[in-house]
Amino acid sequence: MARVSRRAKVADVHELATGMPFVNRVDGPHGNAVYQVGGKSFVFFRNPRPDAFDPDTGDRYTDVIVIWVPSESDKLALVQDPDSPFFTTPHFDGHLSVLVRGSHIGELGKQELAEVIQDAWLSRASRKRAADWLAAHNVAD
């Protein structure tokens, strides 16, 4: 029987992002964590914005995490899956990223979250860094 991954936690986002090579964490304008590889963001904790809000109260979400994806088809697969906590807003139309609320991160297993963050890193890392990481982890490009 396959081992089921435990539910993901917000702390896992930080751990997984910093666990990728050549990653720098910088603080955004409001102290929010931004993870970058080669100066390119691949995961960041977003400040409350008017495009992501509770439809019942109108309150802005305070726990949105932005994660890059490799392609528009990957984005659509994540946001159109009814069992997925990932979403997007019109502000992110044309942007290769998905959003997830920290309060919903537990809807993912840690292994699933790891794969999404690894894909985010791979989508933003240089070709050489990505190829080296894939080779070191026996993953076909």
Short mmCIF file of C-alpha atoms in Angstrom, two decimals:
data_model
loop_
_atom_site.label_atom_id
_atom_site.label_comp_id
_atom_site.label_asym_id
_atom_site.label_seq_id
_atom_site.Cartn_x
_atom_site.Cartn_y
_atom_site.Cartn_z
CA MET A 1 0.00 0.00 0.00
CA ALA A 2 1.34 3.45 -0.93
CA ARG A 3 2.08 5.85 1.92
CA VAL A 4 -0.25 8.81 1.93
CA SER A 5 1.39 12.19 2.34
CA ARG A 6 0.36 14.16 5.41
CA ARG A 7 -1.67 17.30 4.93
CA ALA A 8 0.37 20.35 3.96
CA LYS A 9 0.91 23.31 6.27
CA VAL A 10 1.90 26.91 5.56
CA ALA A 11 5.26 26.19 7.21
CA ASP A 12 5.82 23.59 4.48
CA VAL A 13 5.63 26.31 1.82
CA HIS A 14 8.55 28.10 3.47
CA GLU A 15 10.50 24.87 4.05
CA LEU A 16 9.99 23.57 0.51
CA ALA A 17 10.79 26.89 -1.16
CA THR A 18 13.99 27.41 0.84
CA GLY A 19 14.92 23.77 0.23
CA MET A 20 15.35 24.36 -3.48
CA PRO A 21 18.86 25.36 -4.62
CA PHE A 22 20.00 28.93 -5.23
CA VAL A 23 16.96 30.37 -3.46
CA ASN A 24 16.92 33.74 -1.78
CA ARG A 25 14.15 34.89 0.48
CA VAL A 26 13.51 38.58 0.30
CA ASP A 27 10.93 40.57 2.19
CA GLY A 28 8.24 42.31 0.19
CA PRO A 29 7.17 45.88 0.94
CA HIS A 30 5.06 44.78 3.90
CA GLY A 31 7.46 42.13 5.23
CA ASN A 32 5.82 39.36 3.22
CA ALA A 33 8.07 36.45 2.20
CA VAL A 34 9.13 36.33 -1.45
CA TYR A 35 11.18 33.35 -2.66
CA GLN A 36 13.38 33.90 -5.70
CA VAL A 37 15.79 31.94 -7.85
CA GLY A 38 18.17 33.96 -10.00
CA GLY A 39 16.27 37.13 -9.04
CA LYS A 40 12.96 35.69 -10.28
CA SER A 41 10.11 35.10 -7.85
CA PHE A 42 8.56 31.64 -7.82
CA VAL A 43 6.55 31.77 -4.56
CA PHE A 44 5.39 34.79 -2.66
CA PHE A 45 3.05 35.59 0.16
CA ARG A 46 0.73 38.30 -1.07
CA ASN A 47 -0.57 41.29 0.81
CA PRO A 48 -4.35 41.68 1.00
CA ARG A 49 -5.54 43.01 -2.36
CA PRO A 50 -8.96 44.03 -3.67
CA ASP A 51 -9.13 41.21 -6.24
CA ALA A 52 -9.05 38.35 -3.69
CA PHE A 53 -11.86 38.68 -1.19
CA ASP A 54 -14.54 36.81 0.68
CA PRO A 55 -17.66 36.94 -1.50
CA ASP A 56 -19.94 37.01 1.55
CA THR A 57 -18.25 39.73 3.60
CA GLY A 58 -16.15 41.58 1.04
CA ASP A 59 -13.14 41.24 3.35
CA ARG A 60 -9.83 40.92 1.56
CA TYR A 61 -8.07 37.60 2.03
CA THR A 62 -4.99 38.07 4.20
CA ASP A 63 -3.43 34.67 3.50
CA VAL A 64 -2.97 34.41 -0.27
CA ILE A 65 0.13 32.67 -1.59
CA VAL A 66 1.15 33.08 -5.25
CA ILE A 67 2.92 30.14 -6.88
CA TRP A 68 4.30 30.18 -10.44
CA VAL A 69 3.36 27.43 -12.87
CA PRO A 70 5.18 26.23 -16.00
CA SER A 71 2.37 26.92 -18.49
CA GLU A 72 -1.16 28.16 -18.99
CA SER A 73 -2.34 24.55 -19.32
CA ASP A 74 -0.80 23.74 -15.92
CA LYS A 75 -2.56 26.77 -14.46
CA LEU A 76 -5.90 25.73 -15.92
CA ALA A 77 -5.50 22.15 -14.68
CA LEU A 78 -4.98 23.42 -11.13
CA VAL A 79 -7.67 26.09 -11.02
CA GLN A 80 -10.35 24.12 -12.89
CA ASP A 81 -10.06 21.02 -10.71
CA PRO A 82 -13.09 21.22 -8.37
CA ASP A 83 -11.13 19.38 -5.65
CA SER A 84 -8.20 21.80 -5.81
CA PRO A 85 -7.71 24.74 -3.44
CA PHE A 86 -5.94 26.70 -6.20
CA PHE A 87 -7.68 29.67 -7.78
CA THR A 88 -6.97 32.77 -9.79
CA THR A 89 -8.46 36.22 -10.22
CA PRO A 90 -8.80 38.49 -13.26
CA HIS A 91 -5.74 40.39 -11.97
CA PHE A 92 -3.69 37.27 -12.80
CA ASP A 93 -5.09 36.70 -16.31
CA GLY A 94 -2.13 36.03 -18.57
CA HIS A 95 0.20 35.52 -15.59
CA LEU A 96 1.66 32.04 -15.15
CA SER A 97 0.75 31.64 -11.51
CA VAL A 98 -1.96 30.27 -9.27
CA LEU A 99 -3.20 31.46 -5.92
CA VAL A 100 -3.92 29.42 -2.81
CA ARG A 101 -5.07 30.58 0.59
CA GLY A 102 -2.90 29.56 3.49
CA SER A 103 -6.05 28.54 5.35
CA HIS A 104 -6.75 26.03 2.55
CA ILE A 105 -3.23 24.65 2.09
CA GLY A 106 -4.21 21.59 4.15
CA GLU A 107 -6.42 20.47 1.27
CA LEU A 108 -3.13 19.42 -0.35
CA GLY A 109 -0.81 16.68 0.76
CA LYS A 110 2.74 17.75 1.54
CA GLN A 111 4.03 15.71 -1.42
CA GLU A 112 1.56 17.39 -3.79
CA LEU A 113 2.60 20.81 -2.47
CA ALA A 114 6.26 19.83 -2.93
CA GLU A 115 5.63 18.97 -6.58
CA VAL A 116 3.87 22.29 -7.21
CA ILE A 117 6.70 24.25 -5.58
CA GLN A 118 9.35 22.25 -7.44
CA ASP A 119 7.54 22.98 -10.71
CA ALA A 120 7.40 26.66 -9.75
CA TRP A 121 11.14 26.71 -9.10
CA LEU A 122 11.85 24.85 -12.35
CA SER A 123 9.72 27.34 -14.31
CA ARG A 124 11.80 30.28 -13.04
CA ALA A 125 15.31 28.84 -12.68
CA SER A 126 17.87 29.15 -15.45
CA ARG A 127 17.98 26.29 -17.95
CA LYS A 128 21.27 25.05 -16.54
CA ARG A 129 20.09 25.10 -12.94
CA ALA A 130 16.84 23.38 -13.89
CA ALA A 131 18.66 20.73 -15.96
CA ASP A 132 21.16 20.11 -13.16
CA TRP A 133 18.36 19.73 -10.59
CA LEU A 134 16.40 17.38 -12.84
CA ALA A 135 19.48 15.25 -13.49
CA ALA A 136 20.35 15.12 -9.78
CA HIS A 137 16.84 13.95 -8.99
CA ASN A 138 16.59 11.46 -11.87
CA VAL A 139 13.71 13.32 -13.44
CA ALA A 140 13.34 13.41 -17.22
CA ASP A 141 13.13 16.92 -18.62
#
